[in-house]
Coordinates of C-alpha atoms in Angstrom, one line a residue:
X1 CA -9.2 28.5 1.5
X2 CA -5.9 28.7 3.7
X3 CA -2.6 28.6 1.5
X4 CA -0.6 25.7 3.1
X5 CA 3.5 25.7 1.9
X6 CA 4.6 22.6 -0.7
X7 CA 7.1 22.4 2.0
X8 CA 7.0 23.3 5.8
X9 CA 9.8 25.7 6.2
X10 CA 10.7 23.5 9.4
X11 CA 10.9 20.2 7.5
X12 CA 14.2 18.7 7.4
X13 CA 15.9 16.6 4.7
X14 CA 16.8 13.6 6.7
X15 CA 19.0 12.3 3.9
X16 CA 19.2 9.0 2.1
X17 CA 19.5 6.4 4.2
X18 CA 19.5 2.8 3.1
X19 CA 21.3 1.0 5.8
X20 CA 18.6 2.1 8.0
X21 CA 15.8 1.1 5.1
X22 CA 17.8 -2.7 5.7
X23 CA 17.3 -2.4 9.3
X24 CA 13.7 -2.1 9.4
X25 CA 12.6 -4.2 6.2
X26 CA 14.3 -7.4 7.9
X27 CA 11.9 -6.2 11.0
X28 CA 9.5 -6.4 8.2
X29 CA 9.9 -9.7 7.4
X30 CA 10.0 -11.0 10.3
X31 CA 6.6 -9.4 11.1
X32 CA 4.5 -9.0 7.8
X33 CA 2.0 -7.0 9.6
X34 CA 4.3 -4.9 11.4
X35 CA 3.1 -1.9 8.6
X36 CA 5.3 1.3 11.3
X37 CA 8.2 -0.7 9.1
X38 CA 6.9 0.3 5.7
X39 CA 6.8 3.8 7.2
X40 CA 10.3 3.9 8.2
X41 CA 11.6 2.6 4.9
X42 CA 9.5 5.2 2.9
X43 CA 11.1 7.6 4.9
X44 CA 14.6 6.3 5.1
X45 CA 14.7 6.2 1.3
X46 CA 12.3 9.1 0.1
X47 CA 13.6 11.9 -2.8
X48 CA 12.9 14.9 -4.6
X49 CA 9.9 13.0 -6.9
X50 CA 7.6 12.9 -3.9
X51 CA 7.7 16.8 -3.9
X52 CA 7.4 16.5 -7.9
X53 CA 4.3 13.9 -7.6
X54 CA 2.4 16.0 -4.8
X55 CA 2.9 19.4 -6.8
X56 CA 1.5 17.1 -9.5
X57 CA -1.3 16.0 -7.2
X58 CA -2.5 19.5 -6.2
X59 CA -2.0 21.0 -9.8
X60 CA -5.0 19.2 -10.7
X61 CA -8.9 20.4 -10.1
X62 CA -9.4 17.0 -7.8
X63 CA -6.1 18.2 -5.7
X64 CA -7.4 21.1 -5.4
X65 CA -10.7 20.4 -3.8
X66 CA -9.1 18.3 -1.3
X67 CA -6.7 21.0 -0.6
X68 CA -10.1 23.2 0.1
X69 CA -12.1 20.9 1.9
X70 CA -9.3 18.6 3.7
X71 CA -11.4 15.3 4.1
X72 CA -10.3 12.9 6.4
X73 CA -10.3 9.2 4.2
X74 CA -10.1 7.0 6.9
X75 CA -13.9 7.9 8.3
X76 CA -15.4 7.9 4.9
X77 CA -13.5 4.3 3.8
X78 CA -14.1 3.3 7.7
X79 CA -18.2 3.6 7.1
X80 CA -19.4 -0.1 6.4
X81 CA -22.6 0.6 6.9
X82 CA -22.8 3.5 4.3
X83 CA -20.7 1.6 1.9
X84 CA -22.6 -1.3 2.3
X85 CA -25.7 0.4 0.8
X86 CA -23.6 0.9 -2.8
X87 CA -24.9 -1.7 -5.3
X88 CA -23.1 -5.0 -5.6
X89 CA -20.1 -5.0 -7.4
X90 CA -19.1 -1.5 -6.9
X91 CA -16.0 -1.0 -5.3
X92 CA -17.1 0.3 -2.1
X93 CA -19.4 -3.1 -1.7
X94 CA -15.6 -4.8 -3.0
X95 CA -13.5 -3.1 -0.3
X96 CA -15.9 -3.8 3.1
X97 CA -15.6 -7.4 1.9
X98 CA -12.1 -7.2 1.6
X99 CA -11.6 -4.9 4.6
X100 CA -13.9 -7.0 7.2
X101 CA -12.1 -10.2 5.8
X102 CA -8.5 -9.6 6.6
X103 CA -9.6 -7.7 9.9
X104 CA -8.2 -4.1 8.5
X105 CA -9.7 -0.7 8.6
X106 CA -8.5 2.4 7.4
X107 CA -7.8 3.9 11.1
X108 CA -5.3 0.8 11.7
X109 CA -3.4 2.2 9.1
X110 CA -3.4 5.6 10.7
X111 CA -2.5 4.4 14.0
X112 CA 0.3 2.6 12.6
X113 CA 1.5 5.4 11.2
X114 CA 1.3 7.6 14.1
X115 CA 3.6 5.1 15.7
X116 CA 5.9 5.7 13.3
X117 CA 5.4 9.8 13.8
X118 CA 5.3 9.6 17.5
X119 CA 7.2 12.2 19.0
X120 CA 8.1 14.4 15.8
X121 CA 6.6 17.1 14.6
X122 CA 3.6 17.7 12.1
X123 CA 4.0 19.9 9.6
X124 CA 0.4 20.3 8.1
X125 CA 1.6 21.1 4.8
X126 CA 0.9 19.6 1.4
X127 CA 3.9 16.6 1.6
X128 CA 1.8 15.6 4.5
X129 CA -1.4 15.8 3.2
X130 CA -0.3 13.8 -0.2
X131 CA 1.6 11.3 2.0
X132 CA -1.4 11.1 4.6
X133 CA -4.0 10.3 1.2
X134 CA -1.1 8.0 -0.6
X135 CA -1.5 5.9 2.8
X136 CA -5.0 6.1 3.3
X137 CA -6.0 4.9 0.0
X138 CA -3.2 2.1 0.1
X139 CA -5.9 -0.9 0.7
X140 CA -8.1 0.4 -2.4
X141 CA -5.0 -0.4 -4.7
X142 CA -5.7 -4.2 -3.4
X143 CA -9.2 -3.7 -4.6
X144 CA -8.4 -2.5 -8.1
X145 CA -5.4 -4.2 -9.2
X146 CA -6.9 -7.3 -8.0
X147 CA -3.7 -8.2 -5.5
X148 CA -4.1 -9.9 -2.4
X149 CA -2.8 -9.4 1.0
X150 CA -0.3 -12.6 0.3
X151 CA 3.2 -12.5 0.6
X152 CA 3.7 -12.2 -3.6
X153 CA 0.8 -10.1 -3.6
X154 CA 1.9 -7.0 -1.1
X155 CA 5.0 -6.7 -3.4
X156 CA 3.4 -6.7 -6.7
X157 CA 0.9 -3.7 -5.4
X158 CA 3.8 -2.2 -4.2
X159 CA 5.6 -2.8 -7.5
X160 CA 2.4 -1.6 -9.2
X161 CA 2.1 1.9 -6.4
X162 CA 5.9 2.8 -6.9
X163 CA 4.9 3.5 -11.0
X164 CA 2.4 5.9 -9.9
X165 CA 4.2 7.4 -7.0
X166 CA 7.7 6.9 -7.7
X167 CA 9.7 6.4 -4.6
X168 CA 12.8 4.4 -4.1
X169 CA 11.0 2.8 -0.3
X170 CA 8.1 1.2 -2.3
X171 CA 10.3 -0.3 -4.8
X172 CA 13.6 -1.5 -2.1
X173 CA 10.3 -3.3 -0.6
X174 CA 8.8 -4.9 -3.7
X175 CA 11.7 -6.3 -4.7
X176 CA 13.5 -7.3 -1.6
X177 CA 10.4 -8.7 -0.8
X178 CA 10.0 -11.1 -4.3
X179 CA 13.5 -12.1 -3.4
X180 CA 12.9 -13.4 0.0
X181 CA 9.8 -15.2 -1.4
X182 CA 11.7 -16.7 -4.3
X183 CA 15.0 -17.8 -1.9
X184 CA 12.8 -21.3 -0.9
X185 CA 11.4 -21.8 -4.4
X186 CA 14.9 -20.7 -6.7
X187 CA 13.2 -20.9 -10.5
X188 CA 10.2 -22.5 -10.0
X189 CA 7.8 -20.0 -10.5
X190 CA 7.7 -16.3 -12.1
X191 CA 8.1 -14.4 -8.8
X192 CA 10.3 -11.8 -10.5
X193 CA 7.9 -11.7 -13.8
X194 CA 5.2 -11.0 -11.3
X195 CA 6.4 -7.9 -9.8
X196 CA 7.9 -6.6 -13.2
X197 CA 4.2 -6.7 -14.4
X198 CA 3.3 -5.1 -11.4
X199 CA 5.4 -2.2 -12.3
X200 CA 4.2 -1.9 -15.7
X201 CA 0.5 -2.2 -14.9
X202 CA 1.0 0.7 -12.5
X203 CA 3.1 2.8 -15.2
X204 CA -0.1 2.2 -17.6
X205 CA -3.1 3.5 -15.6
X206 CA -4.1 6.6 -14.4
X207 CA -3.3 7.4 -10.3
X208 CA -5.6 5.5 -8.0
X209 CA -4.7 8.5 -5.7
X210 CA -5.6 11.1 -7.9
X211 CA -9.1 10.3 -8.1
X212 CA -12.6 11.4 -6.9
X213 CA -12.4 8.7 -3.8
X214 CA -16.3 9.1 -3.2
X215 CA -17.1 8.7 -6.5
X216 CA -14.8 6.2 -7.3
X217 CA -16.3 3.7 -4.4
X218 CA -19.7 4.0 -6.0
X219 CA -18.3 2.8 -9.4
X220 CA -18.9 -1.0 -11.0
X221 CA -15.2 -2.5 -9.8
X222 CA -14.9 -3.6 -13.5
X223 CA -15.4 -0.3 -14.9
X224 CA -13.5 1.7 -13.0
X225 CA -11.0 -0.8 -13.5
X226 CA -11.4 -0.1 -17.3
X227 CA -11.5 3.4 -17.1
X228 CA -8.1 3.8 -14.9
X229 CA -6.6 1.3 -17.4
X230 CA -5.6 -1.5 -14.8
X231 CA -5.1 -4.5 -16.4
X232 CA -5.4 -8.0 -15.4
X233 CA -2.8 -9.3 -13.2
X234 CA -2.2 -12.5 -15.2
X235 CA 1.4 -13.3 -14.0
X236 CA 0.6 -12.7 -10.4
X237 CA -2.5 -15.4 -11.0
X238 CA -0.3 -17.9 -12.9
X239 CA 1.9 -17.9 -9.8
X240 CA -1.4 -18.7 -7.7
X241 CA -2.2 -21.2 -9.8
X242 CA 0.8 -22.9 -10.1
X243 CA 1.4 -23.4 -6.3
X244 CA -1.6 -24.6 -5.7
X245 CA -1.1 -27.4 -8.4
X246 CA 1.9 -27.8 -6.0
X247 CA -0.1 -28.0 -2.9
X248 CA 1.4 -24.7 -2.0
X249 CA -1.0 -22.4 -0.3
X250 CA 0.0 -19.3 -1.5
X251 CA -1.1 -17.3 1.3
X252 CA 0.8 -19.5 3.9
X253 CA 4.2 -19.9 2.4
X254 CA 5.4 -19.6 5.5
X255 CA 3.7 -22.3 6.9
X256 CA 2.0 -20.5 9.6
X257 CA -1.5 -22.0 9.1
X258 CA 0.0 -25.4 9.1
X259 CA 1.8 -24.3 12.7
X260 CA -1.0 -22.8 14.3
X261 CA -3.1 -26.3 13.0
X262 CA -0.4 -28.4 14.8
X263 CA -0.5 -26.3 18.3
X264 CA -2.1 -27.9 21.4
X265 CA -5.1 -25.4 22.0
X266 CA -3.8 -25.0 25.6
X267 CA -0.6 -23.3 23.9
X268 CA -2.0 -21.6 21.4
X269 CA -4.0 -19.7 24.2
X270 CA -1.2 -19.3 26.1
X271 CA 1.0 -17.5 23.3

């Protein structure tokens, strides 16, 4: 096996930078699926507990086989056809649902994030290699906390990722994030609540991250959701359920659908 430093002797501390975070999370909102954002706010606000969580990582006998054998996630999680042949139910069968669904693989993430990278150095040491499997396995969290991709949703997993992989980017987004949602609804419903379960579910189970992926995508979803110790997101579903009593589509609060619905097909072509 080839020793690889914690730290790449040519890394530097780019300092804590929150203006900056600002900068590119109101990019983020006014893109959702501009993901290079999420990158630059990770970055803009990351400290000392990432080192602490990836010594963590490669301490244990799971780190260290990655560290040996270096998979790459993204061709393993980007194989539909082999995870299609799990048994139904199993997480794998879960996550090619949820992946061909929302239009997402793996490698989008990847590219994304080499937008982000482009034009800096890599370091090909063990920061990278944590960061590069925290990002890869980001969509599997949706999976197994049972968070969608809506608005309230994307904050509470990130709510729920920052508790196993403390960093002050993940959380600036969560709850910047529940506040924009909650500006146009004030009271009404337990966005807040939502994301503060979030964090707590996270802080109760065992790191998604840290686990045999392979194995873990040929589990029943609702006993490896058992055995990490991720409980039912019941706030999170209460909000669901309330807007919808509300005729509030909770994936469309910002109305796109209804937009999209009310432009002349000759436009909508055009844009």
């Amino acid at each position: 096996m080839t020793t690889i430093p914690l730290s790449h002797p040519d890394r530097t501390d780019t300092g804590f930078r929150p203006l900056k975070a600002w900068h590119h999370f109101r990019k983020l909102i006014a893109d959702k699926e501009d993901t290079e954002q999420v990158f630059h706010i990770i970055e803009a606000l990351r400290d000392r507990r990432f080192e602490k969580a990836t010594q963590a990582f490669f301490a244990t006998p799971e780190g260290q086989k990655q560290l040996a054998e270096r998979p790459y996630l993204p061709a393993m999680l980007d194989n539909h056809d082999a995870l299609r042949k799990l048994p139904e139910g199993s997480v794998g069968r879960t996550y090619v649902d949820f992946m061909e669904r929302e239009g997402l693989t793996a490698q989008g993430l990847v590219d994304e994030f080499d937008k982000f990278r482009r034009g800096q150095p890599r370091y090909n040491d063990m920061l990278e290699l944590y960061g590069n499997r925290l990002r890869d396995t980001h969509d599997l969290f949706h999976i197994l906390t049972g968070y969608g991709r809506d608005a309230l949703g994307e904050q509470c997993v990130l709510a729920f990722s920052y508790s196993q992989n403390p960093s002050w980017g993940t959380l600036f987004i969560a709850w910047a994030g529940a506040r924009e949602i909650r500006k146009g609804f004030g009271n009404r419903y337990p966005i807040y609540a939502a994301v503060r379960e979030g964090q707590r579910i996270g802080r109760a189970a065992q790191p998604i991250a840290h686990q045999d992926i392979a194995a873990l995508l040929a589990e029943p979803l609702d006993v490896a959701r058992a055995r990490l110790g991720i409980a039912e997101p019941a706030t999170y579903k209460q909000v669901h359920a309330m807007m919808r009593a509300d005729g509030i589509d909770p994936y469309d609060l910002l109305g796109q659908k209804a937009a999209e619905a009310a432009t002349p097909p000759q436009l909508a072509k055009a844009a």
